PDB file of C-alpha atoms and ligand atoms in Angstrom:
ATOM      1  CA  UNK P1023      13.621  -7.241  23.724  1.00  0.00           C
ATOM      2  CA  UNK P1024      15.787  -7.187  20.435  1.00  0.00           C
ATOM      3  CA  UNK P1025      13.794  -7.535  16.929  1.00  0.00           C
ATOM      4  CA  UNK P1026      13.929 -10.943  15.925  1.00  0.00           C
ATOM      5  CA  UNK P1027      12.979 -11.928  12.247  1.00  0.00           C
ATOM      6  CA  UNK P1028      12.646 -15.441  11.227  1.00  0.00           C
ATOM      7  CA  UNK P1029      12.445 -16.446   7.536  1.00  0.00           C
ATOM      8  CA  UNK P1030      11.519 -19.485   6.091  1.00  0.00           C
ATOM      9  CA  UNK P1031      11.620 -19.992   1.870  1.00  0.00           C
ATOM     10  CA  UNK P1032      11.129 -23.010  -0.283  1.00  0.00           C
ATOM     11  CA  UNK P1033       9.338 -24.386  -3.194  1.00  0.00           C
ATOM     12  CA  UNK P1034       5.848 -25.126  -3.494  1.00  0.00           C
ATOM     13  CA  UNK P1035       4.340 -27.715  -1.432  1.00  0.00           C
ATOM     14  CA  UNK P1036       6.959 -28.535   0.678  1.00  0.00           C
ATOM     15  CA  UNK P1037       4.639 -27.996   3.972  1.00  0.00           C
ATOM     16  CA  UNK P1038       6.566 -24.526   4.879  1.00  0.00           C
ATOM     17  CA  UNK P1039       3.364 -22.646   5.261  1.00  0.00           C
ATOM     18  CA  UNK P1040       1.971 -24.665   7.554  1.00  0.00           C
ATOM     19  CA  UNK P1041       5.608 -24.945   9.371  1.00  0.00           C
ATOM     20  CA  UNK P1042       5.768 -20.960   9.752  1.00  0.00           C
ATOM     21  CA  UNK P1043       2.689 -20.826  10.949  1.00  0.00           C
ATOM     22  CA  UNK P1044       2.882 -23.014  13.765  1.00  0.00           C
ATOM     23  CA  UNK P1045       6.333 -21.813  14.561  1.00  0.00           C
ATOM     24  CA  UNK P1046       4.601 -18.064  14.601  1.00  0.00           C
ATOM     25  CA  UNK P1047       2.217 -19.580  17.144  1.00  0.00           C
ATOM     26  CA  UNK P1048       4.755 -21.517  19.139  1.00  0.00           C
ATOM     27  CA  UNK P1049       6.779 -18.114  19.760  1.00  0.00           C
ATOM     28  CA  UNK P1050       3.654 -16.331  19.770  1.00  0.00           C
ATOM     29  CA  UNK P1051       4.709 -13.870  16.802  1.00  0.00           C
ATOM     30  CA  UNK P1052       2.978 -12.715  13.821  1.00  0.00           C
ATOM     31  CA  UNK P1053       2.951 -14.589  10.563  1.00  0.00           C
ATOM     32  CA  UNK P1054       3.706 -13.003   7.289  1.00  0.00           C
ATOM     33  CA  UNK P1055       2.192 -15.361   4.120  1.00  0.00           C
ATOM     34  CA  UNK P1056       3.906 -13.760   1.324  1.00  0.00           C
ATOM     35  CA  UNK P1057       2.625 -16.309  -0.741  1.00  0.00           C
ATOM     36  CA  UNK P1058      -0.928 -15.019  -0.105  1.00  0.00           C
ATOM     37  CA  UNK P1059      -0.104 -11.192  -1.216  1.00  0.00           C
ATOM     38  CA  UNK P1060       1.219 -12.453  -4.318  1.00  0.00           C
ATOM     39  CA  UNK P1061      -2.023 -14.565  -4.354  1.00  0.00           C
ATOM     40  CA  UNK P1062      -4.347 -12.155  -3.898  1.00  0.00           C
ATOM     41  CA  UNK P1063      -2.760 -10.150  -6.638  1.00  0.00           C
ATOM     42  CA  UNK P1064      -3.120 -13.128  -8.958  1.00  0.00           C
ATOM     43  CA  UNK P1065      -7.005 -13.674  -7.716  1.00  0.00           C
ATOM     44  CA  UNK P1066      -7.565  -9.576  -8.292  1.00  0.00           C
ATOM     45  CA  UNK P1067      -6.254  -9.964 -11.796  1.00  0.00           C
ATOM     46  CA  UNK P1068      -8.454 -12.728 -12.694  1.00  0.00           C
ATOM     47  CA  UNK P1069     -11.267 -11.307 -11.248  1.00  0.00           C
ATOM     48  CA  UNK P1070     -10.856  -8.000 -13.299  1.00  0.00           C
ATOM     49  CA  UNK P1071      -9.772  -9.413 -16.759  1.00  0.00           C
ATOM     50  CA  UNK P1072      -5.957  -8.023 -16.384  1.00  0.00           C
ATOM     51  CA  UNK P1073      -3.491  -9.624 -18.611  1.00  0.00           C
ATOM     52  CA  UNK P1074      -1.011 -11.149 -16.580  1.00  0.00           C
ATOM     53  CA  UNK P1075       1.916  -9.700 -19.164  1.00  0.00           C
ATOM     54  CA  UNK P1076       0.226  -6.132 -18.677  1.00  0.00           C
ATOM     55  CA  UNK P1077       2.997  -5.419 -16.088  1.00  0.00           C
ATOM     56  CA  UNK P1078       1.498  -1.632 -15.554  1.00  0.00           C
ATOM     57  CA  UNK P1079      -2.231  -2.855 -15.031  1.00  0.00           C
ATOM     58  CA  UNK P1080      -0.850  -5.889 -12.592  1.00  0.00           C
ATOM     59  CA  UNK P1081       1.211  -3.259 -10.606  1.00  0.00           C
ATOM     60  CA  UNK P1082      -2.107  -0.608 -10.254  1.00  0.00           C
ATOM     61  CA  UNK P1083      -4.198  -3.776  -8.770  1.00  0.00           C
ATOM     62  CA  UNK P1084      -1.039  -4.838  -6.545  1.00  0.00           C
ATOM     63  CA  UNK P1085      -1.243  -1.029  -5.157  1.00  0.00           C
ATOM     64  CA  UNK P1086      -5.270  -1.153  -4.600  1.00  0.00           C
ATOM     65  CA  UNK P1087      -4.981  -4.128  -2.270  1.00  0.00           C
ATOM     66  CA  UNK P1088      -4.800  -3.244   1.271  1.00  0.00           C
ATOM     67  CA  UNK P1089      -2.534  -5.530   3.580  1.00  0.00           C
ATOM     68  CA  UNK P1090      -2.454  -5.069   7.058  1.00  0.00           C
ATOM     69  CA  UNK P1091      -1.939  -7.348  10.687  1.00  0.00           C
ATOM     70  CA  UNK P1092      -4.509  -7.825  12.869  1.00  0.00           C
ATOM     71  CA  UNK P1093      -2.720  -8.852  16.029  1.00  0.00           C
ATOM     72  CA  UNK P1094      -0.731 -12.005  14.638  1.00  0.00           C
ATOM     73  CA  UNK P1095      -2.604 -12.566  11.539  1.00  0.00           C
ATOM     74  CA  UNK P1096      -2.412 -10.937   7.848  1.00  0.00           C
ATOM     75  CA  UNK P1097      -5.578  -9.347   6.765  1.00  0.00           C
ATOM     76  CA  UNK P1098      -6.302  -8.701   2.906  1.00  0.00           C
ATOM     77  CA  UNK P1099      -8.832  -6.260   2.047  1.00  0.00           C
ATOM     78  CA  UNK P1100      -9.758  -6.295   5.629  1.00  0.00           C
ATOM     79  CA  UNK P1101     -10.401 -10.022   5.378  1.00  0.00           C
ATOM     80  CA  UNK P1102      -8.631 -13.043   6.447  1.00  0.00           C
ATOM     81  CA  UNK P1103      -7.131 -14.838   3.275  1.00  0.00           C
ATOM     82  CA  UNK P1104      -9.873 -17.003   1.608  1.00  0.00           C
ATOM     83  CA  UNK P1105      -9.509 -20.429   0.515  1.00  0.00           C
ATOM     84  CA  UNK P1106      -9.987 -19.202  -3.331  1.00  0.00           C
ATOM     85  CA  UNK P1107      -6.750 -18.091  -2.834  1.00  0.00           C
ATOM     86  CA  UNK P1108      -5.416 -21.399  -2.904  1.00  0.00           C
ATOM     87  CA  UNK P1109      -7.265 -22.831  -6.067  1.00  0.00           C
ATOM     88  CA  UNK P1110      -4.977 -24.257  -8.577  1.00  0.00           C
ATOM     89  CA  UNK P1111      -5.696 -21.334 -10.955  1.00  0.00           C
ATOM     90  CA  UNK P1112      -4.690 -18.799  -8.753  1.00  0.00           C
ATOM     91  CA  UNK P1113      -1.466 -20.819  -7.788  1.00  0.00           C
ATOM     92  CA  UNK P1114      -0.240 -21.057 -11.177  1.00  0.00           C
ATOM     93  CA  UNK P1115      -1.416 -16.978 -12.346  1.00  0.00           C
ATOM     94  CA  UNK P1116       0.443 -16.191  -8.806  1.00  0.00           C
ATOM     95  CA  UNK P1117       3.619 -17.689  -9.708  1.00  0.00           C
ATOM     96  CA  UNK P1118       3.315 -15.766 -13.341  1.00  0.00           C
ATOM     97  CA  UNK P1119       2.701 -12.533 -11.976  1.00  0.00           C
ATOM     98  CA  UNK P1120       5.571 -13.039  -9.366  1.00  0.00           C
ATOM     99  CA  UNK P1121       8.096 -12.511 -12.204  1.00  0.00           C
ATOM    100  CA  UNK P1122       7.140  -9.314 -12.490  1.00  0.00           C
ATOM    101  CA  UNK P1123       9.867  -6.922 -10.933  1.00  0.00           C
ATOM    102  CA  UNK P1124       7.293  -3.868 -10.666  1.00  0.00           C
ATOM    103  CA  UNK P1125       4.945  -5.954  -8.522  1.00  0.00           C
ATOM    104  CA  UNK P1126       7.762  -7.492  -6.573  1.00  0.00           C
ATOM    105  CA  UNK P1127       8.971  -3.985  -5.964  1.00  0.00           C
ATOM    106  CA  UNK P1128       5.596  -2.920  -4.580  1.00  0.00           C
ATOM    107  CA  UNK P1129       5.277  -6.251  -2.402  1.00  0.00           C
ATOM    108  CA  UNK P1130       8.626  -6.160  -0.997  1.00  0.00           C
ATOM    109  CA  UNK P1131       7.999  -2.527   0.252  1.00  0.00           C
ATOM    110  CA  UNK P1132       4.706  -3.919   1.773  1.00  0.00           C
ATOM    111  CA  UNK P1133       6.385  -6.762   3.315  1.00  0.00           C
ATOM    112  CA  UNK P1134       8.853  -4.391   4.930  1.00  0.00           C
ATOM    113  CA  UNK P1135       6.434  -2.180   6.397  1.00  0.00           C
ATOM    114  CA  UNK P1136       4.420  -4.407   7.826  1.00  0.00           C
ATOM    115  CA  UNK P1137       7.185  -6.133   9.525  1.00  0.00           C
ATOM    116  CA  UNK P1138       7.692  -2.062  11.051  1.00  0.00           C
ATOM    117  CA  UNK P1139      10.192  -2.784  13.896  1.00  0.00           C
ATOM    118  CA  UNK P1140       8.504  -5.724  15.681  1.00  0.00           C
ATOM    119  CA  UNK P1141       9.457  -9.501  15.414  1.00  0.00           C
ATOM    120  CA  UNK P1142       8.201 -11.883  13.120  1.00  0.00           C
ATOM    121  CA  UNK P1143       7.948 -15.070  10.945  1.00  0.00           C
ATOM    122  CA  UNK P1144       7.938 -14.233   7.370  1.00  0.00           C
ATOM    123  CA  UNK P1145       7.519 -16.938   4.875  1.00  0.00           C
ATOM    124  CA  UNK P1146       7.900 -17.010   1.285  1.00  0.00           C
ATOM    125  CA  UNK P1147      10.680 -17.653  -1.598  1.00  0.00           C
ATOM    126  CA  UNK P1148      12.869 -14.621  -1.377  1.00  0.00           C
ATOM    127  CA  UNK P1149      12.399 -13.695   2.613  1.00  0.00           C
ATOM    128  CA  UNK P1150      15.898 -14.513   3.794  1.00  0.00           C
ATOM    129  CA  UNK P1151      17.397 -13.646   0.616  1.00  0.00           C
ATOM    130  CA  UNK P1152      15.962  -9.957  -0.991  1.00  0.00           C
ATOM    131  CA  UNK P1153      13.238  -8.851   1.846  1.00  0.00           C
ATOM    132  CA  UNK P1154      14.836  -9.667   5.182  1.00  0.00           C
ATOM    133  CA  UNK P1155      18.491 -10.311   4.719  1.00  0.00           C
ATOM    134  CA  UNK P1156      19.539  -9.296   8.164  1.00  0.00           C
ATOM    135  CA  UNK P1157      16.938 -11.513   9.368  1.00  0.00           C
ATOM    136  CA  UNK P1158      18.593 -13.744  12.737  1.00  0.00           C
ATOM    137  CA  UNK P1159      17.179 -17.058  11.512  1.00  0.00           C
ATOM    138  CA  UNK P1160      16.853 -18.298   7.622  1.00  0.00           C
ATOM    139  CA  UNK P1161      15.581 -21.455   7.024  1.00  0.00           C
ATOM    140  CA  UNK P1162      15.015 -23.293   3.472  1.00  0.00           C
ATOM    141  CA  UNK P1163      12.451 -26.138   3.201  1.00  0.00           C
ATOM    142  CA  UNK P1164      12.912 -28.297   0.644  1.00  0.00           C
ATOM    143  CA  UNK P1165      11.194 -31.670  -0.313  1.00  0.00           C
ATOM    144  CA  UNK P1166      11.405 -34.032  -3.539  1.00  0.00           C
ATOM    145  CA  UNK P1167       8.597 -32.824  -6.296  1.00  0.00           C
ATOM    146  CA  UNK P1168       7.388 -36.271  -6.274  1.00  0.00           C
ATOM    147  CA  UNK P1169       6.803 -36.061  -2.300  1.00  0.00           C
ATOM    148  CA  UNK P1170       5.010 -32.800  -2.778  1.00  0.00           C
ATOM    149  CA  UNK P1171       3.032 -33.998  -5.584  1.00  0.00           C
ATOM    150  CA  UNK P1172       1.909 -37.170  -3.488  1.00  0.00           C
ATOM    151  CA  UNK P1173       1.137 -35.004  -0.412  1.00  0.00           C
ATOM    152  CA  UNK P1174      -0.996 -32.349  -2.633  1.00  0.00           C
ATOM    153  CA  UNK P1175      -2.606 -35.282  -3.980  1.00  0.00           C
ATOM    154  CA  UNK P1176      -3.722 -37.247  -0.829  1.00  0.00           C
ATOM    155  CA  UNK P1177      -4.884 -33.712   0.666  1.00  0.00           C
ATOM    156  CA  UNK P1178      -7.086 -33.166  -2.396  1.00  0.00           C
ATOM    157  CA  UNK P1179      -8.298 -36.690  -3.392  1.00  0.00           C
ATOM    158  CA  UNK P1180     -11.411 -36.680  -1.265  1.00  0.00           C
ATOM    159  CA  UNK P1181     -12.686 -33.784  -2.526  1.00  0.00           C
ATOM    160  CA  UNK P1182     -11.613 -34.523  -6.167  1.00  0.00           C
ATOM    161  CA  UNK P1183     -11.388 -38.755  -6.470  1.00  0.00           C
ATOM    162  CA  UNK P1184     -10.281 -37.968 -10.163  1.00  0.00           C
ATOM    163  CA  UNK P1185      -7.326 -35.889  -9.710  1.00  0.00           C
ATOM    164  CA  UNK P1186      -4.560 -37.309 -11.293  1.00  0.00           C
ATOM    165  CA  UNK P1187      -1.172 -37.425  -9.439  1.00  0.00           C
ATOM    166  CA  UNK P1188       0.882 -36.856 -12.709  1.00  0.00           C
ATOM    167  CA  UNK P1189      -1.141 -33.731 -13.471  1.00  0.00           C
ATOM    168  CA  UNK P1190      -0.363 -32.185  -9.840  1.00  0.00           C
ATOM    169  CA  UNK P1191       3.572 -33.295 -10.194  1.00  0.00           C
ATOM    170  CA  UNK P1192       3.730 -31.671 -13.840  1.00  0.00           C
ATOM    171  CA  UNK P1193       1.932 -28.282 -12.027  1.00  0.00           C
ATOM    172  CA  UNK P1194       4.779 -28.466  -9.318  1.00  0.00           C
ATOM    173  CA  UNK P1195       7.533 -28.935 -11.579  1.00  0.00           C
ATOM    174  CA  UNK P1196       6.441 -26.015 -13.708  1.00  0.00           C
ATOM    175  CA  UNK P1197       6.026 -23.462 -10.581  1.00  0.00           C
ATOM    176  CA  UNK P1198       9.456 -24.516  -9.508  1.00  0.00           C
ATOM    177  CA  UNK P1199      10.882 -24.062 -13.210  1.00  0.00           C
ATOM    178  CA  UNK P1200       9.011 -20.522 -13.011  1.00  0.00           C
ATOM    179  CA  UNK P1201      10.179 -19.598  -9.409  1.00  0.00           C
ATOM    180  CA  UNK P1202      13.616 -20.884  -9.881  1.00  0.00           C
ATOM    181  CA  UNK P1203      14.609 -19.639 -13.046  1.00  0.00           C
ATOM    182  CA  UNK P1204      12.761 -15.959 -13.113  1.00  0.00           C
ATOM    183  CA  UNK P1205      15.472 -13.046 -13.453  1.00  0.00           C
ATOM    184  CA  UNK P1206      14.234 -10.885  -9.910  1.00  0.00           C
ATOM    185  CA  UNK P1207      14.743 -12.716  -6.868  1.00  0.00           C
ATOM    186  CA  UNK P1208      14.277 -16.258  -8.292  1.00  0.00           C
ATOM    187  CA  UNK P1209      13.751 -18.786  -5.236  1.00  0.00           C
ATOM    188  CA  UNK P1210      16.909 -20.063  -3.701  1.00  0.00           C
ATOM    189  CA  UNK P1211      18.380 -20.611  -0.102  1.00  0.00           C
ATOM    190  CA  UNK P1212      20.376 -17.605   1.328  1.00  0.00           C
ATOM    191  CA  UNK P1213      24.038 -18.307   2.030  1.00  0.00           C
ATOM    192  CA  UNK P1214      23.147 -18.508   5.698  1.00  0.00           C
ATOM    193  CA  UNK P1215      20.146 -20.455   5.342  1.00  0.00           C
ATOM    194  CA  UNK P1216      19.808 -23.784   7.300  1.00  0.00           C
ATOM    195  CA  UNK P1217      18.185 -26.374   4.856  1.00  0.00           C
ATOM    196  CA  UNK P1218      15.708 -28.831   5.804  1.00  0.00           C
ATOM    197  CA  UNK P1219      14.818 -31.545   3.650  1.00  0.00           C
ATOM    198  CA  UNK P1220      11.632 -32.652   5.099  1.00  0.00           C
ATOM    199  CA  UNK P1221      10.712 -35.863   2.390  1.00  0.00           C
ATOM    200  CA  UNK P1222      11.094 -38.062   5.544  1.00  0.00           C
ATOM    201  CA  UNK P1223      10.074 -35.850   8.323  1.00  0.00           C
ATOM    202  CA  UNK P1224       6.474 -35.263   9.674  1.00  0.00           C
ATOM    203  CA  UNK P1225       5.103 -31.754  10.584  1.00  0.00           C
ATOM    204  CA  UNK P1226       5.784 -32.337  14.077  1.00  0.00           C
ATOM    205  CA  UNK P1227       9.417 -32.806  13.728  1.00  0.00           C
ATOM    206  CA  UNK P1228      10.092 -30.095  11.265  1.00  0.00           C
ATOM    207  CA  UNK P1229       8.365 -27.287  13.605  1.00  0.00           C
ATOM    208  CA  UNK P1230      10.392 -28.613  16.651  1.00  0.00           C
ATOM    209  CA  UNK P1231      13.679 -28.413  14.877  1.00  0.00           C
ATOM    210  CA  UNK P1232      12.814 -24.623  13.933  1.00  0.00           C
ATOM    211  CA  UNK P1233      12.121 -24.194  17.635  1.00  0.00           C
ATOM    212  CA  UNK P1234      14.927 -25.880  18.635  1.00  0.00           C
ATOM    213  CA  UNK P1235      17.250 -23.981  16.563  1.00  0.00           C
ATOM    214  CA  UNK P1236      15.633 -20.375  17.170  1.00  0.00           C
ATOM    215  CA  UNK P1237      15.901 -21.181  20.764  1.00  0.00           C
ATOM    216  CA  UNK P1238      19.720 -22.279  20.501  1.00  0.00           C
ATOM    217  CA  UNK P1239      20.883 -19.519  18.570  1.00  0.00           C
ATOM    218  CA  UNK P1240      18.913 -16.171  19.550  1.00  0.00           C
ATOM    219  CA  UNK P1241      17.881 -15.100  23.269  1.00  0.00           C
ATOM    220  CA  UNK P1242      13.926 -15.780  22.118  1.00  0.00           C
ATOM    221  CA  UNK P1243      12.779 -18.749  24.662  1.00  0.00           C
TER     222      UNK P1243
HETATM  223  O1   DC M1717       3.959 -20.157  -1.364  1.00  0.00           O
HETATM  224  P1   DC M1717       3.028 -19.650  -2.030  1.00  0.00           P
HETATM  225  O2   DC M1717       2.756 -21.008  -2.634  1.00  0.00           O
HETATM  226  O3   DC M1717       1.333 -19.549  -1.800  1.00  0.00           O
HETATM  227  O4   DC M1717       3.112 -19.062  -3.207  1.00  0.00           O
HETATM  228  C1   DC M1717       2.290 -18.654  -4.557  1.00  0.00           C
HETATM  229  C2   DC M1717       3.249 -18.029  -5.721  1.00  0.00           C
HETATM  230  O5   DC M1717       3.665 -16.695  -5.194  1.00  0.00           O
HETATM  231  C3   DC M1717       4.456 -18.944  -5.692  1.00  0.00           C
HETATM  232  O6   DC M1717       4.454 -19.603  -7.083  1.00  0.00           O
HETATM  233  C4   DC M1717       5.661 -17.929  -5.964  1.00  0.00           C
HETATM  234  C5   DC M1717       5.236 -16.651  -5.406  1.00  0.00           C
HETATM  235  N1   DC M1717       5.773 -15.949  -4.431  1.00  0.00           N
HETATM  236  C6   DC M1717       6.991 -15.410  -4.578  1.00  0.00           C
HETATM  237  O7   DC M1717       7.432 -15.431  -5.408  1.00  0.00           O
HETATM  238  N2   DC M1717       7.822 -14.835  -3.506  1.00  0.00           N
HETATM  239  C7   DC M1717       7.225 -15.092  -2.357  1.00  0.00           C
HETATM  240  N3   DC M1717       7.689 -14.220  -1.501  1.00  0.00           N
HETATM  241  C8   DC M1717       6.029 -15.529  -2.315  1.00  0.00           C
HETATM  242  C9   DC M1717       5.352 -16.262  -2.957  1.00  0.00           C
END
């Protein structure tokens, strides 16, 4: 069968990782979580005390990480991405190191290499615009910053009851601002992307929409 590439891009907190993971699992395709790759670089820089603006050193750290697929899952240095990669500290740091063109260059090359000649679902900020412009299906998921902050607050409040919703909103807005306004590969929908605002949609509704679209526009069933 012909190679099928599906890209899902969008800002932080739209639930696109979950949607992409579920879509990949419904279609039995590998899932490439490119955010986890930027997070892995950020984690490593924090761990090794590397300044985020020291591009040469950050690139060195990036080149030392091993990314590979095990079946349909991405492994980082031989392990599943850990929960530590999802902390607020790593999230903010990832958005800062993602502004470095030389780091992006290394990771984009890795992403294309990982995809190889296979079909896959790839999720991030620049997958439809820069990494796989030839992709057959491109989606861009959005939701208002307020809805995204509310969802994140609900997810985290059990674990951290003192967490302030306004602070989460501020962090989301800071990340949006950095992701959308960086010079290299800024976050934006590809011209041929289907834009889905999921502010009022459930996770299942979104995944069903994605699956329906893939089945209607490709010969994948
Ligand atoms: O999708 P995420 O929240 O896990 O991504 C973490 C950060 O990495 C995000 O702030 C922007 C950056 N990123 C990027 O610039 N390009 C990608 N393809 C994926 C993530």
